[in-house]
PDB file of N, CA and C in Angstrom:
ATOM      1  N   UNK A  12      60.357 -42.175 -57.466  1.00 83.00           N
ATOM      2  CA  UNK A  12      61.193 -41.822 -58.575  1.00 83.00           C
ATOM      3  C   UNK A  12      62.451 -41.120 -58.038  1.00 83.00           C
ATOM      4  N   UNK A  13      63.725 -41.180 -58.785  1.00 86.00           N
ATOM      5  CA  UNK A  13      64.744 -40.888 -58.196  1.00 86.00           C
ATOM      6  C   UNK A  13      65.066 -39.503 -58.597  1.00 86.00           C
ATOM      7  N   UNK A  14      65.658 -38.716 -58.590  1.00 85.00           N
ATOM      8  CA  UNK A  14      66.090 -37.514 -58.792  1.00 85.00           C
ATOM      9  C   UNK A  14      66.826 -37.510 -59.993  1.00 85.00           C
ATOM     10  N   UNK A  15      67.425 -38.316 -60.813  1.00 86.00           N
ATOM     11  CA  UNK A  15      68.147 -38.358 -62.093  1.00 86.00           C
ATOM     12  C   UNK A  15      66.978 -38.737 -63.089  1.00 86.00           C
ATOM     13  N   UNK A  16      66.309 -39.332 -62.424  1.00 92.00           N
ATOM     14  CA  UNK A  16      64.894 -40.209 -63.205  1.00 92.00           C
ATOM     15  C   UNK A  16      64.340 -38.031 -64.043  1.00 92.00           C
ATOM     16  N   UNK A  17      63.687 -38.194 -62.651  1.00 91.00           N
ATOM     17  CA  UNK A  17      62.946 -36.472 -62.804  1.00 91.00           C
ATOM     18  C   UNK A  17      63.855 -35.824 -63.373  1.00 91.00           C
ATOM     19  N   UNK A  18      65.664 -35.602 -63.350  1.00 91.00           N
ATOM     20  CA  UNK A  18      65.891 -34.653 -63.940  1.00 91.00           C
ATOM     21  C   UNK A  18      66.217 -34.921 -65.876  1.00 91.00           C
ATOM     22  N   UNK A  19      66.202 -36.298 -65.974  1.00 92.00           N
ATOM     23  CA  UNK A  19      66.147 -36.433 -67.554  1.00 92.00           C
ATOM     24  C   UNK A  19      64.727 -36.848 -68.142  1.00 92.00           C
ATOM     25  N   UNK A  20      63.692 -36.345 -67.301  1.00 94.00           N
ATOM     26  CA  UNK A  20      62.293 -36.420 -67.706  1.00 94.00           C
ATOM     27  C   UNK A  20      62.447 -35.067 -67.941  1.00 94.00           C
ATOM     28  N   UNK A  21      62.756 -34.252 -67.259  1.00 93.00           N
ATOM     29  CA  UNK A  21      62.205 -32.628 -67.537  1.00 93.00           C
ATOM     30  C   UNK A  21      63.412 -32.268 -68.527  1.00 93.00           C
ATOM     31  N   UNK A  22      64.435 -32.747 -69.000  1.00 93.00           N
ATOM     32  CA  UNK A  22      64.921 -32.507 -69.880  1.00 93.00           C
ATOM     33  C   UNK A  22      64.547 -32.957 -71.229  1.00 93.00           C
ATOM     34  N   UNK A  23      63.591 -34.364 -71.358  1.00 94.00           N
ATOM     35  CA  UNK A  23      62.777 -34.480 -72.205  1.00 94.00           C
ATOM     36  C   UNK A  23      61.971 -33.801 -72.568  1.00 94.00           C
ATOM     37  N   UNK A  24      60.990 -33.490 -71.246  1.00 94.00           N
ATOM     38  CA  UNK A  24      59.917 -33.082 -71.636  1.00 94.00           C
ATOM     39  C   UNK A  24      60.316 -31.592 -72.119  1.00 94.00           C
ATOM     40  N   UNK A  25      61.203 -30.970 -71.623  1.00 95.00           N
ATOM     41  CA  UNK A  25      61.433 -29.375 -72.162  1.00 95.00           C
ATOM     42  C   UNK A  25      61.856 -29.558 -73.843  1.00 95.00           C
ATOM     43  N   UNK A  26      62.466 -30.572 -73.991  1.00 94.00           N
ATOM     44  CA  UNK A  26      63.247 -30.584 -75.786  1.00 94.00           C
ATOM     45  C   UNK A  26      61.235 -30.548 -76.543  1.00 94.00           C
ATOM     46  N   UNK A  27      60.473 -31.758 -75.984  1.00 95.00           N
ATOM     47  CA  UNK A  27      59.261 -32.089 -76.779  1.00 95.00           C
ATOM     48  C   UNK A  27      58.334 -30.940 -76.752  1.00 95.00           C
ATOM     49  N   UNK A  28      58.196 -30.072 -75.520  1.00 95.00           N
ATOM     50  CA  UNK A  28      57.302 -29.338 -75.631  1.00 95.00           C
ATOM     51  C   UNK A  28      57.716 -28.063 -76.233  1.00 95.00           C
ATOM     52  N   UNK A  29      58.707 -27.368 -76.199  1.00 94.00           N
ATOM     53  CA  UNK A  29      59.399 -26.447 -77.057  1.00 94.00           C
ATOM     54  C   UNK A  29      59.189 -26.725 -78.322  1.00 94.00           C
ATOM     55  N   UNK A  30      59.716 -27.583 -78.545  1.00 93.00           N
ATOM     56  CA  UNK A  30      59.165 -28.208 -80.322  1.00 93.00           C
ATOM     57  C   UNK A  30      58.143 -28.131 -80.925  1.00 93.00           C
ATOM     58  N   UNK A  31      56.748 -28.886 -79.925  1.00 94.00           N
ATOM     59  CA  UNK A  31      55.512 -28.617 -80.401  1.00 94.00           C
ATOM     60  C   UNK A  31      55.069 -27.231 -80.112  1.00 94.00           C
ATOM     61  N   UNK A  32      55.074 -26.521 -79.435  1.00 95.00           N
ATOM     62  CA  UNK A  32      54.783 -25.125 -79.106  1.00 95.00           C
ATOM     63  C   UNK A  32      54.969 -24.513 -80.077  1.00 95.00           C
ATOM     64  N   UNK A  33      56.560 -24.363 -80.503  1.00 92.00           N
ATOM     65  CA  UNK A  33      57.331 -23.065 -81.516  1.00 92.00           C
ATOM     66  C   UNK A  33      56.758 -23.941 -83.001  1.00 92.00           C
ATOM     67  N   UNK A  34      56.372 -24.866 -83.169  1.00 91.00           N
ATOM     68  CA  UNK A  34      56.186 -25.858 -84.769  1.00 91.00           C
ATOM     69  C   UNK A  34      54.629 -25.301 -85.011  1.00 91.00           C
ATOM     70  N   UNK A  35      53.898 -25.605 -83.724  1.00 92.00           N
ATOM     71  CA  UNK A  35      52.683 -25.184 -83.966  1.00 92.00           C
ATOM     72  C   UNK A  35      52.281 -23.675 -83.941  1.00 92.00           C
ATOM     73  N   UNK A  36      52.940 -22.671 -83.377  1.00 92.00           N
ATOM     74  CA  UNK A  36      52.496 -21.995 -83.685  1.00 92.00           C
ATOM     75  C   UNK A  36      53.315 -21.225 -84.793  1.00 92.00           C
ATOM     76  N   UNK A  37      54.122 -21.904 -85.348  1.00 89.00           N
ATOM     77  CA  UNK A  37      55.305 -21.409 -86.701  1.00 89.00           C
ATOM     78  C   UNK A  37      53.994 -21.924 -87.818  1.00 89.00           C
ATOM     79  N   UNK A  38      53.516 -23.069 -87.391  1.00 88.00           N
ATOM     80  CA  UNK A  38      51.961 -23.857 -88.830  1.00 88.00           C
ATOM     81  C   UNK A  38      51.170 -22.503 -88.927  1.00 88.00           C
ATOM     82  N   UNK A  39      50.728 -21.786 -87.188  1.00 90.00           N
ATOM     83  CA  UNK A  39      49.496 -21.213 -87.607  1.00 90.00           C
ATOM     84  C   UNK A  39      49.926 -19.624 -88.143  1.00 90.00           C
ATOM     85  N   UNK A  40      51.137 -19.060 -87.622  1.00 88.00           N
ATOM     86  CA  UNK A  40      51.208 -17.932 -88.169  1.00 88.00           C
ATOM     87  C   UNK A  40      52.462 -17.580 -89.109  1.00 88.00           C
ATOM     88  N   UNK A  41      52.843 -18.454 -89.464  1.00 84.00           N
ATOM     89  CA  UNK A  41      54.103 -18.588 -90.728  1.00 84.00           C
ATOM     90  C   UNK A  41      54.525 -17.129 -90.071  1.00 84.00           C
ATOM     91  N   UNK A  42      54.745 -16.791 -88.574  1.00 88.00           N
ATOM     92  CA  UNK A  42      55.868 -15.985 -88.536  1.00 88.00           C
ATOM     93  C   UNK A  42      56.927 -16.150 -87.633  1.00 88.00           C
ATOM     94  N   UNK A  43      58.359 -16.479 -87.954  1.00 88.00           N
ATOM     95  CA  UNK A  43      59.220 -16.849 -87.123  1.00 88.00           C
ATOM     96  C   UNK A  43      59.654 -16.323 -85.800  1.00 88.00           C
ATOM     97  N   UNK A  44      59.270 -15.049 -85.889  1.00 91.00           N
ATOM     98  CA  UNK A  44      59.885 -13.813 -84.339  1.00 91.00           C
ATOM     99  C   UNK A  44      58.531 -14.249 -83.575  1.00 91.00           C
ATOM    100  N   UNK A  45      57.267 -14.452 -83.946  1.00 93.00           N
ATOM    101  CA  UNK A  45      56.241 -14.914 -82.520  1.00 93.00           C
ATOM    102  C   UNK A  45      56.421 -16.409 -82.261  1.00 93.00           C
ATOM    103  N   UNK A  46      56.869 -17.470 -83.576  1.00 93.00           N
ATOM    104  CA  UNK A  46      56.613 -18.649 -82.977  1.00 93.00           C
ATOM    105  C   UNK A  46      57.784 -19.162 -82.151  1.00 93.00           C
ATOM    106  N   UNK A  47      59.038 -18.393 -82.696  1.00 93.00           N
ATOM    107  CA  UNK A  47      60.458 -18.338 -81.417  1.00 93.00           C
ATOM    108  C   UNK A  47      59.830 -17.715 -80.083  1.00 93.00           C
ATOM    109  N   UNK A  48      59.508 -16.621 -80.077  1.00 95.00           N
ATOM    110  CA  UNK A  48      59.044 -16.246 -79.056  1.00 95.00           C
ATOM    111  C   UNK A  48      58.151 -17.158 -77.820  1.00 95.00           C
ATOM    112  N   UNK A  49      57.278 -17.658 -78.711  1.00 95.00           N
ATOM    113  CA  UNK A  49      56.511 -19.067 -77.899  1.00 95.00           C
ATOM    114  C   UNK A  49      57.390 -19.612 -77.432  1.00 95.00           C
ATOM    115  N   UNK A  50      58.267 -20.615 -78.242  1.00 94.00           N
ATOM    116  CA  UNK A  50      58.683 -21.844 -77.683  1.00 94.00           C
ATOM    117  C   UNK A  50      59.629 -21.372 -77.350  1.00 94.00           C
ATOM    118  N   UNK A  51      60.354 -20.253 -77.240  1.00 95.00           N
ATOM    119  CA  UNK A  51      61.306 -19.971 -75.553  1.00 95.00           C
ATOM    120  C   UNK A  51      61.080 -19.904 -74.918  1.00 95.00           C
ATOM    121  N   UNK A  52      59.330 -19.433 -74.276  1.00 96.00           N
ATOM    122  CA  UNK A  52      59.070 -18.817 -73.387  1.00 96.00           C
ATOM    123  C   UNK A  52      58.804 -20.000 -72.868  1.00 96.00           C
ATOM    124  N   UNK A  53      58.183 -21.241 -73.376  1.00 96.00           N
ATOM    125  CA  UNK A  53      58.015 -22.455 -72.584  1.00 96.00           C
ATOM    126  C   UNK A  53      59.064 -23.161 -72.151  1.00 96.00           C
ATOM    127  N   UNK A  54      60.210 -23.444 -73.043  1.00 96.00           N
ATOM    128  CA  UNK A  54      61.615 -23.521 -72.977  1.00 96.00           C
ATOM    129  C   UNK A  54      62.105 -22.602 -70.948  1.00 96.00           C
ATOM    130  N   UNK A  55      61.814 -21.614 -71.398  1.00 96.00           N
ATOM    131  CA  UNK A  55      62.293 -20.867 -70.128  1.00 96.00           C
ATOM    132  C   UNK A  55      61.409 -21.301 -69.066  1.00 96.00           C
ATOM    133  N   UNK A  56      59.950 -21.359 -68.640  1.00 96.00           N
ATOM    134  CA  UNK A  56      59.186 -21.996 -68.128  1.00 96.00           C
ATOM    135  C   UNK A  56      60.182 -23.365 -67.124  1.00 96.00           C
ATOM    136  N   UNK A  57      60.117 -24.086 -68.428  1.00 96.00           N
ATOM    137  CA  UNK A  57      60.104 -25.730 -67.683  1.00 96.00           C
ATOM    138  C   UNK A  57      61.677 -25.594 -67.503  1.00 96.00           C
ATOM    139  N   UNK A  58      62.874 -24.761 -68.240  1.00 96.00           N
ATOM    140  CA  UNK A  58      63.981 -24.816 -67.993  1.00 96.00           C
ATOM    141  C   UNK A  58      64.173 -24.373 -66.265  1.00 96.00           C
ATOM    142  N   UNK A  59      63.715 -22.879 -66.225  1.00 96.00           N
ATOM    143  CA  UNK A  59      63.697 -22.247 -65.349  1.00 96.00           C
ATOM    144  C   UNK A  59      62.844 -22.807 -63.864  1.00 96.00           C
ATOM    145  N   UNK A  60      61.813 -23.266 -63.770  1.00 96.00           N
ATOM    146  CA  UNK A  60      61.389 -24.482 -62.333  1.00 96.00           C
ATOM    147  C   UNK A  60      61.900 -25.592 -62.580  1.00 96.00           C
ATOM    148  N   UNK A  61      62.858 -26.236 -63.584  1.00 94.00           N
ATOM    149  CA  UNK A  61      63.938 -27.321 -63.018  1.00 94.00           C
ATOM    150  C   UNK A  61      65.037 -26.492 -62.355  1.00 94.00           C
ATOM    151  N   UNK A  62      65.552 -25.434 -62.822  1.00 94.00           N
ATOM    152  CA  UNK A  62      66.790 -24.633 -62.306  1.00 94.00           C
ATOM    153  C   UNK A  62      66.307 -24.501 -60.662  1.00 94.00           C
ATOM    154  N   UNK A  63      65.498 -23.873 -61.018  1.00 95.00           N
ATOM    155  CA  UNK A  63      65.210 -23.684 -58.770  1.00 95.00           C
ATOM    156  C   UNK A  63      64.930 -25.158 -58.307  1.00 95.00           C
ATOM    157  N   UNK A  64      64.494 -25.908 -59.159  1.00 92.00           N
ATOM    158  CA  UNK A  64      64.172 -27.602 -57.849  1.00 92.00           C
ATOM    159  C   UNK A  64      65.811 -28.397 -57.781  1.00 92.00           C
ATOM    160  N   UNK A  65      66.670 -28.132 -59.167  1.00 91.00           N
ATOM    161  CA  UNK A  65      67.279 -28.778 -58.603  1.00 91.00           C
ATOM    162  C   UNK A  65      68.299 -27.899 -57.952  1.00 91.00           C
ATOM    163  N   UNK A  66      68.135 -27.091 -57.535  1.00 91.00           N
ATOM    164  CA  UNK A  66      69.415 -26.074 -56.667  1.00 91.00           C
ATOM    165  C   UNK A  66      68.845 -26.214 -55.317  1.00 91.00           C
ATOM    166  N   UNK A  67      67.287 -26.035 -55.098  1.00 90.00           N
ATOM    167  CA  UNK A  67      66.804 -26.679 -53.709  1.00 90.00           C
ATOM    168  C   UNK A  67      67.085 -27.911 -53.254  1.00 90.00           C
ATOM    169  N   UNK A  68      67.185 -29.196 -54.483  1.00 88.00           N
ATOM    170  CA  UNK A  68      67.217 -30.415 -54.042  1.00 88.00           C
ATOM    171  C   UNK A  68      68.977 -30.518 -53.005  1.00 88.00           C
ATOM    172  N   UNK A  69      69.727 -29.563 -53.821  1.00 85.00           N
ATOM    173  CA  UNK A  69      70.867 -29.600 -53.410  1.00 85.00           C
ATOM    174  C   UNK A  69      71.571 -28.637 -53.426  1.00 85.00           C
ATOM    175  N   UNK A  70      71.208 -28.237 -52.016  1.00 80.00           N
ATOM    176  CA  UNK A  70      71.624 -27.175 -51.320  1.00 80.00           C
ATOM    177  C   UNK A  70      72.679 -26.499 -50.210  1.00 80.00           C
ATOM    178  N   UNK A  71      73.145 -28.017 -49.895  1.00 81.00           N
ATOM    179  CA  UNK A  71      74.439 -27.860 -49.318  1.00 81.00           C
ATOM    180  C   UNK A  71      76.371 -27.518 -49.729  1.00 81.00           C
ATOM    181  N   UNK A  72      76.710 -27.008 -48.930  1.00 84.00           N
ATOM    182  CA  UNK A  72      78.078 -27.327 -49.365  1.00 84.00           C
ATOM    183  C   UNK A  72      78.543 -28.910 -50.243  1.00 84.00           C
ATOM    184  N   UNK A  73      78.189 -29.805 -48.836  1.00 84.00           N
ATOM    185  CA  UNK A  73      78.977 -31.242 -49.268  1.00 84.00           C
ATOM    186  C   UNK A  73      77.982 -31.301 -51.034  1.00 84.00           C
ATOM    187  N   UNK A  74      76.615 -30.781 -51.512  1.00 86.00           N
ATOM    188  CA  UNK A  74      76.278 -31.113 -52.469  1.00 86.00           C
ATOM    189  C   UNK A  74      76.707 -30.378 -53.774  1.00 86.00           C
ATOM    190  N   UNK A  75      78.056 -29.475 -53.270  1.00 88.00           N
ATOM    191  CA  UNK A  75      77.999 -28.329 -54.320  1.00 88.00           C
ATOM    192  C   UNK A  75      78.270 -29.385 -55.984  1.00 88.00           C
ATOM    193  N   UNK A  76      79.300 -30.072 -55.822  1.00 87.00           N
ATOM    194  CA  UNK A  76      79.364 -30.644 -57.322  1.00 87.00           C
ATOM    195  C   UNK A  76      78.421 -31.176 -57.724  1.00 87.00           C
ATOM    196  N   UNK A  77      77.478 -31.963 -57.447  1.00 86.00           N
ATOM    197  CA  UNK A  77      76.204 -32.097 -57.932  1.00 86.00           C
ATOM    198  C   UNK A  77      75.641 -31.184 -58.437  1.00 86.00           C
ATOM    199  N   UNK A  78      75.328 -30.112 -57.756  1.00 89.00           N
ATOM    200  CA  UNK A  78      74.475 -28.922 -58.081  1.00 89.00           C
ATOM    201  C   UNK A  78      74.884 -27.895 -59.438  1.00 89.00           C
ATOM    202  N   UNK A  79      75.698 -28.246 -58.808  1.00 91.00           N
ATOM    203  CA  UNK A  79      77.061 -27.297 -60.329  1.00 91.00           C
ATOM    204  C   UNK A  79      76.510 -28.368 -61.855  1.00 91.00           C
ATOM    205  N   UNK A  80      77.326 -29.510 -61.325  1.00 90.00           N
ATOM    206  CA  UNK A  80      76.937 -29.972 -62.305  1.00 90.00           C
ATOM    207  C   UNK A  80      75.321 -29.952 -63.324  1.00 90.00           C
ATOM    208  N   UNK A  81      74.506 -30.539 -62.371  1.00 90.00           N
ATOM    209  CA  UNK A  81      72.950 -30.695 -62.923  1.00 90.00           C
ATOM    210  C   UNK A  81      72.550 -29.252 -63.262  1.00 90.00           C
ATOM    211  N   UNK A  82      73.057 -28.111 -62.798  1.00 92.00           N
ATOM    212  CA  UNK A  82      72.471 -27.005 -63.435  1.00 92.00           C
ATOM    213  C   UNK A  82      73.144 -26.390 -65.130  1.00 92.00           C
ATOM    214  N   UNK A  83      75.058 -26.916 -64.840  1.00 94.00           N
ATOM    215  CA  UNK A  83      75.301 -27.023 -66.007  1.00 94.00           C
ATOM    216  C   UNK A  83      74.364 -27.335 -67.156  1.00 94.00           C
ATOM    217  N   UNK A  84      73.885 -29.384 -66.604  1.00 93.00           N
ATOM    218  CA  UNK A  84      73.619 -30.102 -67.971  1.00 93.00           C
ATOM    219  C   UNK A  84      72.241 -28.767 -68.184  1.00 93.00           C
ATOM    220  N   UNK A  85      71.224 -28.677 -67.537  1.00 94.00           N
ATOM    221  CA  UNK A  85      70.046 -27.482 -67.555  1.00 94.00           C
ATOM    222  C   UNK A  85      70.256 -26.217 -68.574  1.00 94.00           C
ATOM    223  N   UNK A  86      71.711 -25.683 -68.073  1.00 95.00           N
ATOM    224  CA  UNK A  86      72.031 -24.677 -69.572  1.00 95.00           C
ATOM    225  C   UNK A  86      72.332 -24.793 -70.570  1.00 95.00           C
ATOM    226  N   UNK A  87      73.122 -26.546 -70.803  1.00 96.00           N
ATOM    227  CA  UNK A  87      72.977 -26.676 -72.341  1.00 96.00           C
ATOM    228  C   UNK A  87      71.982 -27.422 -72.719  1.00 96.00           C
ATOM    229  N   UNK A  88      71.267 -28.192 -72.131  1.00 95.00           N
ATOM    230  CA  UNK A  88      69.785 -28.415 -72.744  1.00 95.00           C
ATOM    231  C   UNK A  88      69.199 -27.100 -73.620  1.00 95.00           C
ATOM    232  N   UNK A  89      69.141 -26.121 -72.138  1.00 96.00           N
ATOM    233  CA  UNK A  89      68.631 -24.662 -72.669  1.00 96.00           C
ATOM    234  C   UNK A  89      68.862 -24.487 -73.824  1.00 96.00           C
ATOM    235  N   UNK A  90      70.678 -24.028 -74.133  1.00 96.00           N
ATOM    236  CA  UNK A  90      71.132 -23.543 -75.025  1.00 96.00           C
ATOM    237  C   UNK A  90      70.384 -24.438 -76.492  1.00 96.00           C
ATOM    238  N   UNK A  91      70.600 -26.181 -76.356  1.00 96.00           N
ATOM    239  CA  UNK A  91      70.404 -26.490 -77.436  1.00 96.00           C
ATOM    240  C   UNK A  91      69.120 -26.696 -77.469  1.00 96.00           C
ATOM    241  N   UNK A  92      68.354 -26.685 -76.866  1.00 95.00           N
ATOM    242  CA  UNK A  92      66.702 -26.717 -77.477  1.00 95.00           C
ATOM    243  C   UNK A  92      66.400 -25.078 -78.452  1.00 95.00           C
ATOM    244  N   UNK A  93      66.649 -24.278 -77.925  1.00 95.00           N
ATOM    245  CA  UNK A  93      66.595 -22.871 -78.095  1.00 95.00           C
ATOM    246  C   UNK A  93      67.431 -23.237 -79.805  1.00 95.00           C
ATOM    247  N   UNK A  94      68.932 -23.517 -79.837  1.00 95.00           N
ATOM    248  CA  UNK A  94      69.147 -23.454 -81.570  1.00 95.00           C
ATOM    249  C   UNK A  94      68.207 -24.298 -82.176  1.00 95.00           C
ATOM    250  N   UNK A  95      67.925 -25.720 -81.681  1.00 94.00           N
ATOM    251  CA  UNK A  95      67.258 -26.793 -82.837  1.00 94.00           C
ATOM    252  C   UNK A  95      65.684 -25.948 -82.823  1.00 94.00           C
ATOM    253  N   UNK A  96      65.475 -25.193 -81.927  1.00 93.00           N
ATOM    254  CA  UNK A  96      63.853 -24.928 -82.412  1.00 93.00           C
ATOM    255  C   UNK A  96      64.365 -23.772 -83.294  1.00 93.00           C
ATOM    256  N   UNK A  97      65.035 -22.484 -83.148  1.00 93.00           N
ATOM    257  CA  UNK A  97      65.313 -21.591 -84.200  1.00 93.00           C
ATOM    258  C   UNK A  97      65.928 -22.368 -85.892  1.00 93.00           C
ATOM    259  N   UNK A  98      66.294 -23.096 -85.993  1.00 92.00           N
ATOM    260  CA  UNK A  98      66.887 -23.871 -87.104  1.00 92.00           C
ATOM    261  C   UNK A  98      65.544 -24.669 -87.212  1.00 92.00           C
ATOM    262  N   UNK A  99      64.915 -25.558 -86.734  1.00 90.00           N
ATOM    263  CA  UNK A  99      63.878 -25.478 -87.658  1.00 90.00           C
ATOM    264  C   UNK A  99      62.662 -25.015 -87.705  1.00 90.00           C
ATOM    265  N   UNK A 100      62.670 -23.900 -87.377  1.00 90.00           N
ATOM    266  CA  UNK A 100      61.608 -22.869 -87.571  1.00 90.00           C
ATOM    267  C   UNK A 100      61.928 -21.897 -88.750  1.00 90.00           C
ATOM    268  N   UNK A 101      63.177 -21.871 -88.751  1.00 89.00           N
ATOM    269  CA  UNK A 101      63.849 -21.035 -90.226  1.00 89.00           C
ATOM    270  C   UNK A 101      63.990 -22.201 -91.400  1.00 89.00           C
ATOM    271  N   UNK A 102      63.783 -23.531 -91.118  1.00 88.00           N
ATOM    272  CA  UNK A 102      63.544 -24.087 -92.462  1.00 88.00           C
ATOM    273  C   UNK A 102      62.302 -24.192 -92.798  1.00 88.00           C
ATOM    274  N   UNK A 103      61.184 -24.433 -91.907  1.00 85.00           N
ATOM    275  CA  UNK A 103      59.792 -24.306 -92.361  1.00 85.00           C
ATOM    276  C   UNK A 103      59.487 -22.291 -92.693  1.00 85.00           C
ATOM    277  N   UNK A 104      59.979 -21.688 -91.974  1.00 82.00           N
ATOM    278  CA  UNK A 104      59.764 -20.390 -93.043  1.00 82.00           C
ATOM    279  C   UNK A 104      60.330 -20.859 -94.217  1.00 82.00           C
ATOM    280  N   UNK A 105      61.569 -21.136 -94.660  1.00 78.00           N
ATOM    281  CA  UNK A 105      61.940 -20.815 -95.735  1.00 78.00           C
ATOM    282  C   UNK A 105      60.871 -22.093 -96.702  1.00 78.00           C
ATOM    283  N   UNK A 106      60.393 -22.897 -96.554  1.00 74.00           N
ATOM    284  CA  UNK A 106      59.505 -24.062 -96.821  1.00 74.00           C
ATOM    285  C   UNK A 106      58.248 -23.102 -97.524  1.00 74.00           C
ATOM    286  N   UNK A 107      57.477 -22.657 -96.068  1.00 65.00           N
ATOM    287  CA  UNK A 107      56.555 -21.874 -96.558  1.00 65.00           C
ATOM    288  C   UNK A 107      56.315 -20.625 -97.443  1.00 65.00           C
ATOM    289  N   UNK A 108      57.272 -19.866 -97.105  1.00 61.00           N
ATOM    290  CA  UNK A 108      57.189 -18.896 -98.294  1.00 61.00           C
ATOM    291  C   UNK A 108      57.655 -19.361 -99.555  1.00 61.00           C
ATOM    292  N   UNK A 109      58.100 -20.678 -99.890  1.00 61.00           N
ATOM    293  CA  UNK A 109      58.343 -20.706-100.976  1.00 61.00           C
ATOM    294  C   UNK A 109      57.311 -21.793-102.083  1.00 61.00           C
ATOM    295  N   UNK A 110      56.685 -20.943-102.485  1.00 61.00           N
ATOM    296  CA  UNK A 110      55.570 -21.353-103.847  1.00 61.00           C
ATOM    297  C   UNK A 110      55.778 -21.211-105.069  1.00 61.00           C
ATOM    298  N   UNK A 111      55.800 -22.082-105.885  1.00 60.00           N
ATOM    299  CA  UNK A 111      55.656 -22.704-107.573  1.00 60.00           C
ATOM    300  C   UNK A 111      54.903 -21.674-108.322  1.00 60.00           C
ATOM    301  N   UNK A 112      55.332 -20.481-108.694  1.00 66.00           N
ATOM    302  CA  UNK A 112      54.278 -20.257-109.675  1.00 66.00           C
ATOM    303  C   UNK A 112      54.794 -20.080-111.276  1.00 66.00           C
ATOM    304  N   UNK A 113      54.256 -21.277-111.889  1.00 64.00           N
ATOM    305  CA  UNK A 113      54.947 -21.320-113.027  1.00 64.00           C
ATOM    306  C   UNK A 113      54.315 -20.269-114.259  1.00 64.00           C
ATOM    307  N   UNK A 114      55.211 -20.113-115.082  1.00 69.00           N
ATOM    308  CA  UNK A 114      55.103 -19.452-116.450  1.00 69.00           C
ATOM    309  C   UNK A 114      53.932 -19.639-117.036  1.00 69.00           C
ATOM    310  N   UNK A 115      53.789 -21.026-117.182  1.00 66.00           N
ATOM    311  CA  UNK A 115      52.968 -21.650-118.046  1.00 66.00           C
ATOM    312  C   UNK A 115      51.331 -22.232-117.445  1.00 66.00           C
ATOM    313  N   UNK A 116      50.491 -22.404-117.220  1.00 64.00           N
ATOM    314  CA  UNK A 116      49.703 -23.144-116.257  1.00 64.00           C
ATOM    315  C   UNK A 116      49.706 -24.399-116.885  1.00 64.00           C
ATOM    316  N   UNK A 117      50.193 -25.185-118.391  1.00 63.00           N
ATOM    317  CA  UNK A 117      50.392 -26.200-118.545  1.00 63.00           C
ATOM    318  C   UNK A 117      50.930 -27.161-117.915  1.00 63.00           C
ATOM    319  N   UNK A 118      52.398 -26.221-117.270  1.00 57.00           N
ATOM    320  CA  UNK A 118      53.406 -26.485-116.713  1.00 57.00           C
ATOM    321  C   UNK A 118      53.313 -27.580-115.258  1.00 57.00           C
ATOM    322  N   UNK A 119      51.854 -27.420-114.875  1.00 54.00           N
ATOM    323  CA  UNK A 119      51.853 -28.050-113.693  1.00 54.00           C
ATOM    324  C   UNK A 119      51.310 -29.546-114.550  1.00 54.00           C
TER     325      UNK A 119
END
């Protein structure tokens, strides 16, 4: 496998597993500050051992623009996995706390 292969696999895999992490545990404890908390911390995880492999992979002078670069794309992955999981973790709060209770019990 080539090195661009691995580095837009772990940029996959960091968007999918952040997602399921912070979703599932936003299902089990309808609270937004622990289930952010989760799925950054995995976020930081898989962000953070791509950041050191690919700065090892390329470690020379002649490799500096490479390196620059691929760690760039790494911080805005970061950045945007980190908003799309806070945005929708604040629409399923706002989802969940919000319940029907009508006037009437006809009403339903």
């Amino acid at each position: 496998m080539t090195y661009d292969t691995i580095y837009w696999m772990v940029l996959g895999a960091s968007f999918v597993l952040t997602g399921i992490v912070g979703v599932l545990v936003m299902l089990k404890t309808e609270k937004l500050l622990l289930s952010f908390i989760a799925g950054s911390l995995i976020n930081i995880l898989i962000i953070g051992a791509a950041w050191w492999w690919w700065s090892t992979m390329f470690a020379g002078n002649e490799q500096q623009f490479s390196r620059q670069f691929g760690l760039f794309g790494f911080g805005v992955c970061f950045v945007n996995n980190e908003v799309l999981l806070f945005f929708a973790q604040l629409i399923m709060k706002r989802k969940v706390a919000f319940t029907y209770k009508p006037d009437n019990p006809d009403d339903l």
